[in-house]
């Protein structure tokens, strides 16, 4: 059973509402709003209230600070110096926060430079350069800060806000998805049982074993029917029912047995459903994020998800299913996620 997530917002819809207000998704970007009635102003105030509660993602805080700088700039008769100072402070905190999170994830005696961290998370190197200038030299000119802030908001949209899922946008009714979940769970358990017996017996010919794996994977892929939501539910079943790792596994124990049992099956599903790997990785990262929020350093399931992620991007792991370019994109996505969701794991 999935654990609850501690967030500063009451519900996911609150976060989606703030996203809509910050990026003015329900109106033209050229719409002029009076400062008190500007939805962005209300969104910034709401995020600042969330900040007091704690557990606020750096991406959310950074977006609010950058947007607040834009709103400050729009106030009539505001001095240019104060505008430059507010923009610089918001932008510096935005860049420094992400780079610090990246360094903490490395856990190295000699951490990488900000520039190296920025490259790892696909952050434009110009952000680091401007941050250095604002911190150690004269404050940058307003036009440069305005342009950089707009670029930063676009970057935050791509790496965080655009990836929030609206639960109202799903294909299929509740009853149908409940039945799909039941069917998926049964197929996965049947495969696990059959695969375990085959590995223990060691009498089935390798070609026959491969054919059986392919048939099981094809059956599951057909069940998903190219539906993104069904693939998400399928990945959820794999993790929430702890099918990918032994239920009695101790912390620090290897997952070599689980890799042997599931590798070919998962690769075959990926060959049939291109979205599957990306969605499975997102689901694993989500599980790790839950553990980080609860601050559990002894979470066996979160550790198992970390092991699986390392295994899937290892060139010695899924070499037959993932191209080098795909592996590089996946690695960049994982590093970027770690920087936007700091925690033990």
mmCIF file of C-alpha atoms in Angstrom, residues 178-323:
data_model
loop_
_atom_site.group_PDB
_atom_site.id
_atom_site.type_symbol
_atom_site.label_atom_id
_atom_site.label_comp_id
_atom_site.label_asym_id
_atom_site.label_seq_id
_atom_site.Cartn_x
_atom_site.Cartn_y
_atom_site.Cartn_z
ATOM 1 C CA UNK A 178 -10.035 -1.284 -11.225
ATOM 2 C CA UNK A 179 -10.520 -4.344 -13.419
ATOM 3 C CA UNK A 180 -7.338 -3.536 -15.329
ATOM 4 C CA UNK A 181 -5.405 -3.319 -12.066
ATOM 5 C CA UNK A 182 -6.747 -6.712 -11.000
ATOM 6 C CA UNK A 183 -5.882 -8.295 -14.350
ATOM 7 C CA UNK A 184 -2.398 -6.783 -14.370
ATOM 8 C CA UNK A 185 -1.706 -7.982 -10.850
ATOM 9 C CA UNK A 186 -2.779 -11.518 -11.735
ATOM 10 C CA UNK A 187 -0.663 -11.643 -14.899
ATOM 11 C CA UNK A 188 2.398 -10.379 -13.055
ATOM 12 C CA UNK A 189 2.002 -12.850 -10.223
ATOM 13 C CA UNK A 190 1.483 -15.699 -12.681
ATOM 14 C CA UNK A 191 4.651 -14.743 -14.530
ATOM 15 C CA UNK A 192 6.651 -14.466 -11.316
ATOM 16 C CA UNK A 193 5.512 -17.905 -10.189
ATOM 17 C CA UNK A 194 6.232 -19.525 -13.557
ATOM 18 C CA UNK A 195 9.593 -17.815 -13.885
ATOM 19 C CA UNK A 196 10.683 -18.869 -10.408
ATOM 20 C CA UNK A 197 9.824 -22.494 -11.132
ATOM 21 C CA UNK A 198 11.725 -22.392 -14.424
ATOM 22 C CA UNK A 199 14.831 -20.940 -12.780
ATOM 23 C CA UNK A 200 14.740 -23.493 -9.983
ATOM 24 C CA UNK A 201 14.148 -26.486 -12.263
ATOM 25 C CA UNK A 202 16.834 -25.571 -14.815
ATOM 26 C CA UNK A 203 15.418 -28.159 -17.200
ATOM 27 C CA UNK A 204 13.625 -25.934 -19.694
ATOM 28 C CA UNK A 205 15.572 -25.162 -22.849
ATOM 29 C CA UNK A 206 16.790 -21.535 -23.032
ATOM 30 C CA UNK A 207 14.840 -20.946 -26.247
ATOM 31 C CA UNK A 208 11.640 -22.187 -24.610
ATOM 32 C CA UNK A 209 12.209 -19.949 -21.587
ATOM 33 C CA UNK A 210 12.731 -16.932 -23.829
ATOM 34 C CA UNK A 211 9.549 -17.750 -25.724
ATOM 35 C CA UNK A 212 7.575 -18.022 -22.494
ATOM 36 C CA UNK A 213 8.930 -14.677 -21.291
ATOM 37 C CA UNK A 214 8.017 -13.070 -24.601
ATOM 38 C CA UNK A 215 4.474 -14.452 -24.494
ATOM 39 C CA UNK A 216 3.935 -13.169 -20.951
ATOM 40 C CA UNK A 217 5.344 -9.751 -21.782
ATOM 41 C CA UNK A 218 3.290 -9.533 -24.984
ATOM 42 C CA UNK A 219 0.154 -10.392 -23.042
ATOM 43 C CA UNK A 220 0.815 -7.590 -20.555
ATOM 44 C CA UNK A 221 1.693 -5.129 -23.319
ATOM 45 C CA UNK A 222 -1.550 -5.944 -25.121
ATOM 46 C CA UNK A 223 -3.432 -5.393 -21.874
ATOM 47 C CA UNK A 224 -2.016 -1.867 -21.666
ATOM 48 C CA UNK A 225 -3.208 -1.153 -25.219
ATOM 49 C CA UNK A 226 -0.917 1.871 -25.764
ATOM 50 C CA UNK A 227 -2.760 3.768 -23.019
ATOM 51 C CA UNK A 228 -0.465 6.042 -21.027
ATOM 52 C CA UNK A 229 -2.701 5.832 -17.994
ATOM 53 C CA UNK A 230 -2.829 2.024 -18.154
ATOM 54 C CA UNK A 231 0.957 1.887 -18.395
ATOM 55 C CA UNK A 232 1.165 4.130 -15.322
ATOM 56 C CA UNK A 233 -1.178 1.839 -13.392
ATOM 57 C CA UNK A 234 0.805 -1.205 -14.529
ATOM 58 C CA UNK A 235 4.048 0.344 -13.235
ATOM 59 C CA UNK A 236 2.260 1.263 -10.028
ATOM 60 C CA UNK A 237 1.206 -2.364 -9.509
ATOM 61 C CA UNK A 238 4.782 -3.547 -10.041
ATOM 62 C CA UNK A 239 6.036 -1.290 -7.254
ATOM 63 C CA UNK A 240 3.128 -1.004 -4.836
ATOM 64 C CA UNK A 241 2.755 -4.789 -4.705
ATOM 65 C CA UNK A 242 6.541 -5.102 -4.281
ATOM 66 C CA UNK A 243 6.802 -7.532 -7.174
ATOM 67 C CA UNK A 244 10.213 -6.304 -8.315
ATOM 68 C CA UNK A 245 11.999 -7.091 -5.060
ATOM 69 C CA UNK A 246 11.700 -9.763 -2.356
ATOM 70 C CA UNK A 247 9.245 -8.829 0.387
ATOM 71 C CA UNK A 248 11.597 -10.090 3.123
ATOM 72 C CA UNK A 249 14.667 -8.402 1.700
ATOM 73 C CA UNK A 250 17.043 -6.807 4.217
ATOM 74 C CA UNK A 251 18.534 -3.347 3.788
ATOM 75 C CA UNK A 252 21.699 -3.491 1.697
ATOM 76 C CA UNK A 253 20.933 -6.906 0.203
ATOM 77 C CA UNK A 254 21.675 -7.417 -3.489
ATOM 78 C CA UNK A 255 18.858 -7.592 -6.038
ATOM 79 C CA UNK A 256 20.694 -9.915 -8.426
ATOM 80 C CA UNK A 257 17.975 -12.538 -8.071
ATOM 81 C CA UNK A 258 15.248 -10.023 -8.872
ATOM 82 C CA UNK A 259 17.206 -8.774 -11.877
ATOM 83 C CA UNK A 260 17.516 -12.336 -13.165
ATOM 84 C CA UNK A 261 13.812 -12.930 -12.685
ATOM 85 C CA UNK A 262 12.439 -9.718 -14.193
ATOM 86 C CA UNK A 263 15.031 -8.279 -16.594
ATOM 87 C CA UNK A 264 14.041 -9.997 -19.819
ATOM 88 C CA UNK A 265 10.336 -9.604 -19.079
ATOM 89 C CA UNK A 266 10.603 -5.841 -18.500
ATOM 90 C CA UNK A 267 12.811 -5.415 -21.556
ATOM 91 C CA UNK A 268 10.281 -7.211 -23.737
ATOM 92 C CA UNK A 269 7.495 -4.960 -22.459
ATOM 93 C CA UNK A 270 9.667 -1.949 -23.251
ATOM 94 C CA UNK A 271 10.135 -3.291 -26.778
ATOM 95 C CA UNK A 272 6.346 -3.464 -27.147
ATOM 96 C CA UNK A 273 5.481 -0.241 -25.276
ATOM 97 C CA UNK A 274 8.015 2.556 -25.759
ATOM 98 C CA UNK A 275 6.545 4.649 -22.933
ATOM 99 C CA UNK A 276 6.917 1.865 -20.396
ATOM 100 C CA UNK A 277 10.513 2.440 -19.301
ATOM 101 C CA UNK A 278 10.094 6.189 -18.854
ATOM 102 C CA UNK A 279 6.913 5.700 -16.837
ATOM 103 C CA UNK A 280 8.436 2.923 -14.711
ATOM 104 C CA UNK A 281 11.412 5.144 -13.903
ATOM 105 C CA UNK A 282 9.104 8.026 -12.979
ATOM 106 C CA UNK A 283 7.160 5.709 -10.701
ATOM 107 C CA UNK A 284 10.367 4.564 -8.998
ATOM 108 C CA UNK A 285 11.459 8.163 -8.525
ATOM 109 C CA UNK A 286 8.047 8.942 -7.079
ATOM 110 C CA UNK A 287 8.457 6.113 -4.554
ATOM 111 C CA UNK A 288 11.897 7.429 -3.631
ATOM 112 C CA UNK A 289 10.416 10.900 -3.223
ATOM 113 C CA UNK A 290 7.808 9.565 -0.813
ATOM 114 C CA UNK A 291 10.558 8.049 1.302
ATOM 115 C CA UNK A 292 12.598 11.256 1.227
ATOM 116 C CA UNK A 293 9.638 13.256 2.497
ATOM 117 C CA UNK A 294 9.151 10.853 5.393
ATOM 118 C CA UNK A 295 12.925 11.031 6.059
ATOM 119 C CA UNK A 296 13.350 7.270 6.345
ATOM 120 C CA UNK A 297 17.010 6.319 5.928
ATOM 121 C CA UNK A 298 16.210 2.617 6.415
ATOM 122 C CA UNK A 299 13.522 2.305 3.738
ATOM 123 C CA UNK A 300 14.219 -1.016 1.993
ATOM 124 C CA UNK A 301 11.797 -0.297 -0.827
ATOM 125 C CA UNK A 302 13.353 3.079 -1.637
ATOM 126 C CA UNK A 303 16.781 1.466 -1.635
ATOM 127 C CA UNK A 304 15.498 -1.256 -3.964
ATOM 128 C CA UNK A 305 14.182 1.385 -6.364
ATOM 129 C CA UNK A 306 17.623 3.017 -6.337
ATOM 130 C CA UNK A 307 19.229 -0.339 -7.143
ATOM 131 C CA UNK A 308 16.807 -0.875 -10.012
ATOM 132 C CA UNK A 309 17.463 2.581 -11.450
ATOM 133 C CA UNK A 310 21.222 2.030 -11.310
ATOM 134 C CA UNK A 311 20.799 -1.362 -12.945
ATOM 135 C CA UNK A 312 18.599 -0.118 -15.779
ATOM 136 C CA UNK A 313 21.012 2.632 -16.818
ATOM 137 C CA UNK A 314 24.106 0.460 -16.392
ATOM 138 C CA UNK A 315 25.648 -0.321 -19.821
ATOM 139 C CA UNK A 316 26.114 -3.889 -18.584
ATOM 140 C CA UNK A 317 22.421 -4.151 -17.746
ATOM 141 C CA UNK A 318 19.816 -3.449 -20.406
ATOM 142 C CA UNK A 319 22.249 -3.197 -23.302
ATOM 143 C CA UNK A 320 19.918 -4.944 -25.724
ATOM 144 C CA UNK A 321 16.990 -2.595 -25.119
ATOM 145 C CA UNK A 322 18.476 0.842 -24.470
ATOM 146 C CA UNK A 323 20.660 2.741 -26.898
#
